[in-house]
């Protein structure tokens, strides 16, 4: 069984700092780090004022940063061939600021921080990541949040809870307004606010979060994430289309968001597509509440059952799964997972399975065999060890 295992944050931050020094001839002033995430349950609920329960990964993105002394912004990434160079004056939504390129996620953060009263000087920024890109594990928010905490440090602003909440807002603006991926706020919230050993219950109506202890190790469980390697593109319209359908369903029901709708309301909707979409959202919000209660009671069988139900809801009602994800989920459950579901925005990406530790090898083997039999590309697996949120590293020079 081969698992994608990240280095420790400190080791990786030191490596990124060395790459920065090689590229720019001076060490960075600071390295910001922010985790990817896997969502345990609660998909496409964030933009419906609902609930979700993501877990921060040990896999993270690192942003080494140093002021340039002028208005220039130079952005490079170990995951991209082309660096991006521009001026602070060109940033923002629209044609400039790296729009249409990966650099929009970085330049967008610098712009959004400026809009929030955290205007930065020109910067050299070099990033590296252990989060798989475009796998539904939130490499985009990890990138935004790593840059945001590093810039905040350059500005001398303390990274307290209030600042973290401001950074969440700025990173969401960067993603939706500059990179133009119309996602909700789950990814940035968990990247900024996660605590080790816990999942983060996020309530988008009340605008509050609560750490939910996971006790995975003590109870003999692991969260296995499988990247199907089916690429998704959140900017291609499918995601935005689901958002629009949810808005239309809420409008037809006469409620501000689907959080205010009941299942009985939804079942009375005339349009079968809107009915199915809204049914997913309403039942999924309920499943998040039930999953939190089951975790608090240590009822892992129930957590697994809820994950299975969530997958069926995404497959049949919200229609955001694909055959590879359905196969990974079925193969995991067949080999002894307590439950499994696709995770993230959908249309490809990753699945997550709740697995008794003694079944881990059997479950990964089952998924691999199913993929081989179907002629699919080899999937990669990683363990979601519940990790902490964004922070700073100050690597020693050398
Ligand atoms: P996910 O967030 O699930 O990984 P997204 O489609 O939301 O998928 O974001 C992936 C995009 O974010 C990449 O295509 C790239 O543009 C950008 N990105 C993420 N991480 C990095 C990185 N380390 N370096 C450069 N670009 C990155
Ligand atoms: Mg993303």
Short mmCIF file of C-alpha atoms and ligand atoms in Angstrom, two decimals:
data_model
loop_
_atom_site.label_atom_id
_atom_site.label_comp_id
_atom_site.label_asym_id
_atom_site.label_seq_id
_atom_site.Cartn_x
_atom_site.Cartn_y
_atom_site.Cartn_z
CA UNK A 1 0.00 0.00 0.00
CA UNK A 2 1.55 3.31 -0.97
CA UNK A 3 0.26 6.46 0.66
CA UNK A 4 1.09 10.04 -0.22
CA UNK A 5 2.83 11.15 2.96
CA UNK A 6 3.73 14.81 3.54
CA UNK A 7 6.92 16.00 5.26
CA UNK A 8 6.51 17.92 8.48
CA UNK A 9 5.60 21.57 8.03
CA UNK A 10 8.95 22.73 9.39
CA UNK A 11 10.97 20.52 7.05
CA UNK A 12 8.97 21.56 4.02
CA UNK A 13 9.00 25.27 4.96
CA UNK A 14 12.80 25.14 5.18
CA UNK A 15 12.94 23.57 1.70
CA UNK A 16 10.66 26.27 0.26
CA UNK A 17 12.81 28.95 1.89
CA UNK A 18 15.90 27.45 0.21
CA UNK A 19 14.17 27.49 -3.20
CA UNK A 20 13.18 31.11 -2.61
CA UNK A 21 16.77 32.05 -1.69
CA UNK A 22 18.11 30.30 -4.79
CA UNK A 23 15.64 32.14 -7.00
CA UNK A 24 15.95 35.62 -5.46
CA UNK A 25 19.42 35.62 -3.89
CA UNK A 26 18.06 36.44 -0.41
CA UNK A 27 16.08 34.34 2.08
CA UNK A 28 12.36 35.02 2.53
CA UNK A 29 11.21 37.14 5.44
CA UNK A 30 8.59 34.56 6.35
CA UNK A 31 6.92 31.37 5.12
CA UNK A 32 3.13 31.11 5.40
CA UNK A 33 1.60 27.64 5.49
CA UNK A 34 -2.01 26.52 5.07
CA UNK A 35 -3.56 23.06 4.82
CA UNK A 36 -5.68 21.36 2.19
CA UNK A 37 -8.86 19.75 3.48
CA UNK A 38 -11.14 16.81 3.05
CA UNK A 39 -14.81 17.34 3.70
CA UNK A 40 -16.24 14.62 5.92
CA UNK A 41 -19.84 15.51 5.10
CA UNK A 42 -21.88 18.55 3.99
CA UNK A 43 -21.28 19.16 0.27
CA UNK A 44 -22.53 22.21 -1.65
CA UNK A 45 -24.12 23.44 1.56
CA UNK A 46 -21.83 26.43 2.22
CA UNK A 47 -23.42 28.72 -0.38
CA UNK A 48 -26.86 27.61 0.80
CA UNK A 49 -26.26 29.03 4.33
CA UNK A 50 -25.94 25.45 5.54
CA UNK A 51 -23.57 23.27 7.55
CA UNK A 52 -20.45 21.31 6.64
CA UNK A 53 -17.80 19.33 8.48
CA UNK A 54 -14.35 19.52 6.85
CA UNK A 55 -11.04 18.23 8.24
CA UNK A 56 -7.70 19.95 7.57
CA UNK A 57 -5.07 17.68 5.98
CA UNK A 58 -1.40 17.32 6.94
CA UNK A 59 -0.79 18.17 3.26
CA UNK A 60 -0.23 21.90 2.93
CA UNK A 61 0.85 24.80 0.74
CA UNK A 62 3.81 27.00 1.64
CA UNK A 63 4.31 30.61 0.55
CA UNK A 64 7.76 32.16 1.04
CA UNK A 65 7.49 35.94 0.95
CA UNK A 66 9.76 39.00 1.02
CA UNK A 67 9.06 42.67 0.15
CA UNK A 68 10.67 43.78 -3.13
CA UNK A 69 11.08 47.42 -2.04
CA UNK A 70 8.96 48.69 -4.94
CA UNK A 71 5.52 48.06 -6.51
CA UNK A 72 6.49 44.81 -8.22
CA UNK A 73 4.77 41.51 -7.52
CA UNK A 74 6.75 38.45 -8.63
CA UNK A 75 4.98 35.11 -8.17
CA UNK A 76 6.43 31.65 -8.81
CA UNK A 77 5.36 28.11 -7.91
CA UNK A 78 7.15 24.76 -7.82
CA UNK A 79 3.96 23.35 -9.37
CA UNK A 80 3.95 25.72 -12.37
CA UNK A 81 6.39 26.38 -15.17
CA UNK A 82 5.70 30.06 -15.77
CA UNK A 83 6.24 32.69 -13.08
CA UNK A 84 4.03 35.78 -13.14
CA UNK A 85 5.27 39.34 -12.81
CA UNK A 86 3.07 42.40 -12.47
CA UNK A 87 2.55 45.60 -10.56
CA UNK A 88 0.42 46.25 -7.48
CA UNK A 89 -1.44 48.82 -9.59
CA UNK A 90 -2.73 46.13 -12.00
CA UNK A 91 -4.45 43.89 -9.46
CA UNK A 92 -8.12 43.13 -9.08
CA UNK A 93 -11.03 41.54 -10.94
CA UNK A 94 -10.96 41.93 -14.70
CA UNK A 95 -8.24 41.70 -17.28
CA UNK A 96 -5.10 42.33 -15.17
CA UNK A 97 -3.78 40.70 -12.02
CA UNK A 98 -3.02 37.30 -13.49
CA UNK A 99 -6.67 36.58 -14.27
CA UNK A 100 -7.11 33.37 -16.20
CA UNK A 101 -3.83 32.03 -14.80
CA UNK A 102 -2.93 30.18 -11.62
CA UNK A 103 -1.30 33.41 -10.39
CA UNK A 104 -4.78 34.93 -9.98
CA UNK A 105 -5.16 32.91 -6.77
CA UNK A 106 -2.08 34.70 -5.36
CA UNK A 107 -2.40 38.16 -6.89
CA UNK A 108 -6.12 38.02 -6.00
CA UNK A 109 -5.24 37.62 -2.33
CA UNK A 110 -2.87 40.59 -2.39
CA UNK A 111 -5.65 42.65 -4.02
CA UNK A 112 -8.38 41.47 -1.62
CA UNK A 113 -6.17 42.15 1.42
CA UNK A 114 -5.68 45.69 0.10
CA UNK A 115 -9.47 46.06 -0.17
CA UNK A 116 -9.71 44.92 3.47
CA UNK A 117 -7.30 47.61 4.67
CA UNK A 118 -4.27 45.31 4.65
CA UNK A 119 -2.47 46.87 1.67
CA UNK A 120 0.87 45.14 1.04
CA UNK A 121 4.07 46.48 -0.53
CA UNK A 122 5.50 44.83 -3.66
CA UNK A 123 6.44 41.24 -2.92
CA UNK A 124 8.43 38.27 -4.11
CA UNK A 125 6.33 35.17 -3.48
CA UNK A 126 7.44 31.58 -4.09
CA UNK A 127 5.07 28.70 -3.34
CA UNK A 128 5.28 24.94 -3.07
CA UNK A 129 2.65 22.44 -2.05
CA UNK A 130 2.05 18.86 -0.96
CA UNK A 131 -1.70 19.18 -1.65
CA UNK A 132 -2.61 17.51 -4.97
CA UNK A 133 -3.84 20.23 -7.36
CA UNK A 134 -7.41 20.06 -8.65
CA UNK A 135 -8.19 16.87 -6.70
CA UNK A 136 -11.06 18.29 -4.66
CA UNK A 137 -8.74 18.67 -1.67
CA UNK A 138 -8.65 22.46 -1.74
CA UNK A 139 -5.22 23.29 -3.08
CA UNK A 140 -6.69 26.63 -4.17
CA UNK A 141 -7.69 27.76 -0.67
CA UNK A 142 -4.45 26.36 0.78
CA UNK A 143 -2.58 28.58 -1.68
CA UNK A 144 -4.70 31.65 -0.90
CA UNK A 145 -4.47 31.21 2.86
CA UNK A 146 -0.70 30.50 2.88
CA UNK A 147 -0.17 33.77 0.97
CA UNK A 148 -2.60 35.66 3.20
CA UNK A 149 -0.92 34.71 6.49
CA UNK A 150 2.54 35.45 5.08
CA UNK A 151 1.48 38.90 3.85
CA UNK A 152 -0.15 39.63 7.22
CA UNK A 153 3.14 38.80 8.91
CA UNK A 154 5.05 41.12 6.54
CA UNK A 155 2.61 43.87 7.55
CA UNK A 156 3.27 43.15 11.25
CA UNK A 157 -0.39 42.32 11.92
CA UNK A 158 -0.98 39.73 14.64
CA UNK A 159 -2.60 36.50 13.44
CA UNK A 160 -5.35 36.38 16.07
CA UNK A 161 -8.88 35.02 15.60
CA UNK A 162 -10.28 38.32 14.33
CA UNK A 163 -7.48 38.62 11.75
CA UNK A 164 -8.03 35.01 10.67
CA UNK A 165 -11.69 35.78 10.03
CA UNK A 166 -10.74 38.84 7.95
CA UNK A 167 -8.34 36.68 5.96
CA UNK A 168 -11.08 34.12 5.26
CA UNK A 169 -13.19 36.87 3.70
CA UNK A 170 -10.28 38.19 1.63
CA UNK A 171 -9.35 34.71 0.37
CA UNK A 172 -12.96 33.97 -0.64
CA UNK A 173 -12.99 37.26 -2.58
CA UNK A 174 -9.73 36.31 -4.32
CA UNK A 175 -11.17 32.96 -5.40
CA UNK A 176 -14.61 34.12 -6.48
CA UNK A 177 -13.88 37.61 -7.84
CA UNK A 178 -10.36 37.31 -9.26
CA UNK A 179 -9.82 33.58 -10.00
CA UNK A 180 -13.55 33.44 -10.83
CA UNK A 181 -14.26 30.06 -9.26
CA UNK A 182 -17.77 30.52 -7.81
CA UNK A 183 -17.19 28.35 -4.71
CA UNK A 184 -18.57 28.86 -1.20
CA UNK A 185 -16.48 29.65 1.88
CA UNK A 186 -15.87 26.18 3.34
CA UNK A 187 -12.30 25.73 2.11
CA UNK A 188 -10.90 29.05 3.27
CA UNK A 189 -12.68 28.80 6.64
CA UNK A 190 -11.23 25.40 7.50
CA UNK A 191 -7.78 26.32 6.17
CA UNK A 192 -7.69 29.31 8.53
CA UNK A 193 -9.51 27.98 11.61
CA UNK A 194 -8.89 24.21 11.84
CA UNK A 195 -7.47 22.74 15.04
CA UNK A 196 -5.45 19.50 15.17
CA UNK A 197 -7.38 16.33 16.01
CA UNK A 198 -10.75 17.81 15.11
CA UNK A 199 -13.18 18.41 12.28
CA UNK A 200 -14.59 21.91 11.91
CA UNK A 201 -18.36 22.29 12.02
CA UNK A 202 -19.11 25.43 10.01
CA UNK A 203 -22.52 27.08 10.17
CA UNK A 204 -22.86 29.55 7.29
CA UNK A 205 -26.17 31.02 8.51
CA UNK A 206 -24.94 31.82 12.00
CA UNK A 207 -21.43 32.56 10.68
CA UNK A 208 -19.79 30.48 13.40
CA UNK A 209 -17.57 27.43 13.76
CA UNK A 210 -17.09 24.67 16.32
CA UNK A 211 -14.24 22.17 16.62
CA UNK A 212 -15.58 18.60 16.78
CA UNK A 213 -13.06 16.10 18.26
CA UNK A 214 -12.55 13.11 15.97
CA UNK A 215 -10.80 10.46 18.14
CA UNK A 216 -9.86 8.55 15.00
CA UNK A 217 -6.71 6.95 16.43
CA UNK A 218 -8.23 6.04 19.81
CA UNK A 219 -11.19 4.35 18.16
CA UNK A 220 -9.01 2.48 15.64
CA UNK A 221 -10.18 4.37 12.54
CA UNK A 222 -8.55 6.20 9.67
CA UNK A 223 -9.87 8.58 7.03
CA UNK A 224 -8.67 7.34 3.68
CA UNK A 225 -8.73 9.82 0.81
CA UNK A 226 -8.51 8.53 -2.75
CA UNK A 227 -7.68 10.90 -5.58
CA UNK A 228 -9.30 9.40 -8.69
CA UNK A 229 -7.13 11.66 -10.91
CA UNK A 230 -10.26 12.63 -12.79
CA UNK A 231 -9.70 16.35 -13.11
CA UNK A 232 -12.43 18.79 -12.32
CA UNK A 233 -12.66 22.42 -13.33
CA UNK A 234 -14.66 24.58 -10.96
CA UNK A 235 -14.53 27.45 -13.41
CA UNK A 236 -16.17 25.50 -16.28
CA UNK A 237 -19.75 26.39 -15.36
CA UNK A 238 -20.97 23.13 -13.76
CA UNK A 239 -20.40 24.39 -10.23
CA UNK A 240 -21.96 27.76 -11.02
CA UNK A 241 -24.88 25.94 -12.61
CA UNK A 242 -25.60 24.07 -9.33
CA UNK A 243 -25.44 27.35 -7.43
CA UNK A 244 -27.94 28.87 -9.84
CA UNK A 245 -30.29 25.88 -9.47
CA UNK A 246 -30.15 26.19 -5.67
CA UNK A 247 -30.96 29.90 -5.94
CA UNK A 248 -33.85 29.12 -8.29
CA UNK A 249 -35.20 26.47 -5.92
CA UNK A 250 -35.04 28.87 -2.96
CA UNK A 251 -36.80 31.52 -5.04
CA UNK A 252 -39.54 29.09 -6.07
CA UNK A 253 -40.05 28.25 -2.39
CA UNK A 254 -40.05 31.90 -1.36
CA UNK A 255 -37.15 31.52 1.10
CA UNK A 256 -33.88 33.49 1.17
CA UNK A 257 -31.74 30.32 1.11
CA UNK A 258 -32.35 26.55 1.12
CA UNK A 259 -31.36 26.53 4.82
CA UNK A 260 -34.84 27.89 5.52
CA UNK A 261 -36.61 25.14 3.54
CA UNK A 262 -38.01 21.89 4.97
CA UNK A 263 -38.04 18.54 3.18
CA UNK A 264 -41.83 18.78 2.90
CA UNK A 265 -41.48 22.19 1.16
CA UNK A 266 -38.93 20.74 -1.23
CA UNK A 267 -40.99 17.69 -2.15
CA UNK A 268 -43.78 20.03 -3.26
CA UNK A 269 -41.57 21.77 -5.85
CA UNK A 270 -43.00 21.28 -9.34
CA UNK A 271 -39.72 21.24 -11.28
CA UNK A 272 -38.13 17.76 -10.89
CA UNK A 273 -34.55 19.02 -11.32
CA UNK A 274 -34.90 21.83 -8.77
CA UNK A 275 -36.69 19.39 -6.44
CA UNK A 276 -33.79 16.93 -6.60
CA UNK A 277 -31.14 19.64 -6.14
CA UNK A 278 -32.93 21.14 -3.16
CA UNK A 279 -33.56 17.68 -1.67
CA UNK A 280 -29.81 17.08 -1.64
CA UNK A 281 -29.11 20.36 0.13
CA UNK A 282 -31.84 20.00 2.77
CA UNK A 283 -31.07 16.35 3.56
CA UNK A 284 -27.32 16.99 3.52
CA UNK A 285 -27.59 19.76 6.11
CA UNK A 286 -29.57 17.35 8.29
CA UNK A 287 -26.92 14.65 7.77
CA UNK A 288 -24.19 17.02 9.00
CA UNK A 289 -26.11 17.55 12.24
CA UNK A 290 -26.61 13.82 12.63
CA UNK A 291 -22.93 13.12 11.90
CA UNK A 292 -21.83 15.55 14.64
CA UNK A 293 -24.19 13.82 17.09
CA UNK A 294 -22.89 10.39 16.03
CA UNK A 295 -19.25 11.50 16.42
CA UNK A 296 -20.01 12.88 19.89
CA UNK A 297 -21.63 9.52 20.78
CA UNK A 298 -18.72 7.54 19.29
CA UNK A 299 -21.20 5.82 16.94
CA UNK A 300 -18.89 5.15 13.97
CA UNK A 301 -21.34 2.82 12.26
CA UNK A 302 -23.81 5.69 12.12
CA UNK A 303 -21.17 8.09 10.76
CA UNK A 304 -20.46 5.58 7.98
CA UNK A 305 -24.15 5.16 7.17
CA UNK A 306 -24.52 8.93 6.88
CA UNK A 307 -21.51 9.13 4.53
CA UNK A 308 -23.08 6.43 2.31
CA UNK A 309 -26.38 8.33 2.24
CA UNK A 310 -24.52 11.55 1.41
CA UNK A 311 -22.85 9.88 -1.56
CA UNK A 312 -26.17 8.59 -2.92
CA UNK A 313 -27.63 12.07 -2.56
CA UNK A 314 -24.76 13.65 -4.50
CA UNK A 315 -24.87 10.92 -7.14
CA UNK A 316 -28.63 10.80 -7.71
CA UNK A 317 -30.07 14.17 -6.62
CA UNK A 318 -27.24 16.68 -7.03
CA UNK A 319 -25.63 14.76 -9.90
CA UNK A 320 -22.03 15.78 -9.19
CA UNK A 321 -20.41 12.34 -9.00
CA UNK A 322 -18.81 10.35 -11.84
CA UNK A 323 -18.25 6.65 -12.55
CA UNK A 324 -14.71 6.65 -11.12
CA UNK A 325 -15.90 8.18 -7.83
CA UNK A 326 -18.86 5.79 -7.63
CA UNK A 327 -16.47 2.87 -8.18
CA UNK A 328 -13.99 4.05 -5.51
CA UNK A 329 -16.83 4.47 -3.00
CA UNK A 330 -18.38 1.06 -3.76
CA UNK A 331 -15.00 -0.72 -3.65
CA UNK A 332 -14.14 0.90 -0.30
CA UNK A 333 -17.41 -0.15 1.32
CA UNK A 334 -17.17 -3.67 -0.13
CA UNK A 335 -13.76 -4.12 1.51
CA UNK A 336 -14.89 -3.05 4.95
CA UNK A 337 -15.05 0.76 5.08
CA UNK A 338 -17.78 1.91 7.48
CA UNK A 339 -18.87 4.40 4.86
CA UNK A 340 -17.53 6.37 1.90
CA UNK A 341 -18.50 9.31 -0.26
CA UNK A 342 -17.14 11.63 -2.88
CA UNK A 343 -15.77 14.82 -1.35
CA UNK A 344 -15.27 18.36 -2.59
CA UNK A 345 -16.96 20.18 -5.43
CA UNK A 346 -17.44 17.04 -7.51
CA UNK A 347 -17.35 16.19 -11.23
CA UNK A 348 -14.16 14.25 -10.45
CA UNK A 349 -11.65 14.64 -7.66
CA UNK A 350 -11.47 12.53 -4.52
CA UNK A 351 -13.44 10.18 -2.31
CA UNK A 352 -13.18 9.80 1.45
CA UNK A 353 -13.73 6.56 3.35
CA UNK A 354 -14.04 5.93 7.08
CA UNK A 355 -11.99 2.77 7.55
CA UNK A 356 -11.22 0.56 10.58
CA UNK A 357 -7.40 0.62 10.69
CA UNK A 358 -7.13 -3.13 10.29
CA UNK A 359 -9.05 -2.87 6.99
CA UNK A 360 -6.90 -0.08 5.52
CA UNK A 361 -4.72 -2.28 3.31
CA UNK A 362 -7.75 -4.29 2.14
CA UNK A 363 -9.69 -1.13 1.25
CA UNK A 364 -6.89 0.48 -0.78
CA UNK A 365 -6.27 -2.88 -2.52
CA UNK A 366 -9.98 -3.17 -3.33
CA UNK A 367 -10.07 0.31 -4.87
CA UNK A 368 -6.87 -0.30 -6.84
CA UNK A 369 -8.15 -3.63 -8.18
CA UNK A 370 -11.49 -2.11 -9.17
CA UNK A 371 -9.67 0.69 -11.05
CA UNK A 372 -7.37 -1.75 -12.82
CA UNK A 373 -10.31 -3.94 -13.85
CA UNK A 374 -12.17 -0.93 -15.22
CA UNK A 375 -9.09 0.26 -17.13
CA UNK A 376 -8.91 3.54 -15.15
CA UNK A 377 -5.71 5.43 -14.33
CA UNK A 378 -4.11 4.42 -11.04
CA UNK A 379 -5.66 6.31 -8.12
CA UNK A 380 -3.50 7.72 -5.31
CA UNK A 381 -4.32 7.45 -1.63
CA UNK A 382 -3.53 9.58 1.38
CA UNK A 383 -4.48 9.54 5.05
CA UNK A 384 -6.37 12.54 6.37
CA UNK A 385 -4.73 12.94 9.78
CA UNK A 386 -6.75 15.87 11.23
CA UNK A 387 -4.37 18.84 11.22
CA UNK A 388 -4.24 22.48 12.26
CA UNK A 389 -4.98 25.65 10.30
CA UNK A 390 -2.78 28.25 8.63
CA UNK A 391 0.32 29.51 10.41
CA UNK A 392 3.79 30.97 10.04
CA UNK A 393 7.23 29.42 9.84
CA UNK A 394 10.43 31.42 10.24
CA UNK A 395 13.09 29.17 8.74
CA UNK A 396 16.63 29.79 9.90
CA UNK A 397 18.83 31.22 7.11
CA UNK A 398 21.20 28.78 5.49
P1 LIG B 1 -8.69 22.18 -5.64
O1 LIG B 1 -8.80 23.41 -4.81
O2 LIG B 1 -9.68 21.15 -5.26
O3 LIG B 1 -7.30 21.61 -5.66
P2 LIG B 1 -9.29 24.06 -7.72
O4 LIG B 1 -9.70 23.89 -9.13
O5 LIG B 1 -10.18 24.83 -6.82
O6 LIG B 1 -9.01 22.59 -7.14
O7 LIG B 1 -7.87 24.75 -7.66
C1 LIG B 1 -6.78 24.25 -8.38
C2 LIG B 1 -6.04 25.42 -9.03
O8 LIG B 1 -5.44 26.25 -8.02
C3 LIG B 1 -4.88 24.96 -9.89
O9 LIG B 1 -5.32 24.62 -11.19
C4 LIG B 1 -4.00 26.20 -9.88
O10 LIG B 1 -4.49 27.19 -10.77
C5 LIG B 1 -4.18 26.72 -8.47
N1 LIG B 1 -3.17 26.18 -7.54
C6 LIG B 1 -3.39 25.46 -6.45
N2 LIG B 1 -2.24 25.15 -5.80
C7 LIG B 1 -1.24 25.70 -6.52
C8 LIG B 1 0.18 25.74 -6.38
N3 LIG B 1 0.82 25.13 -5.38
N4 LIG B 1 0.88 26.42 -7.32
C9 LIG B 1 0.25 27.05 -8.33
N5 LIG B 1 -1.08 27.04 -8.52
C10 LIG B 1 -1.84 26.37 -7.64
MG1 LIG B 2 -10.40 24.74 -4.79
#
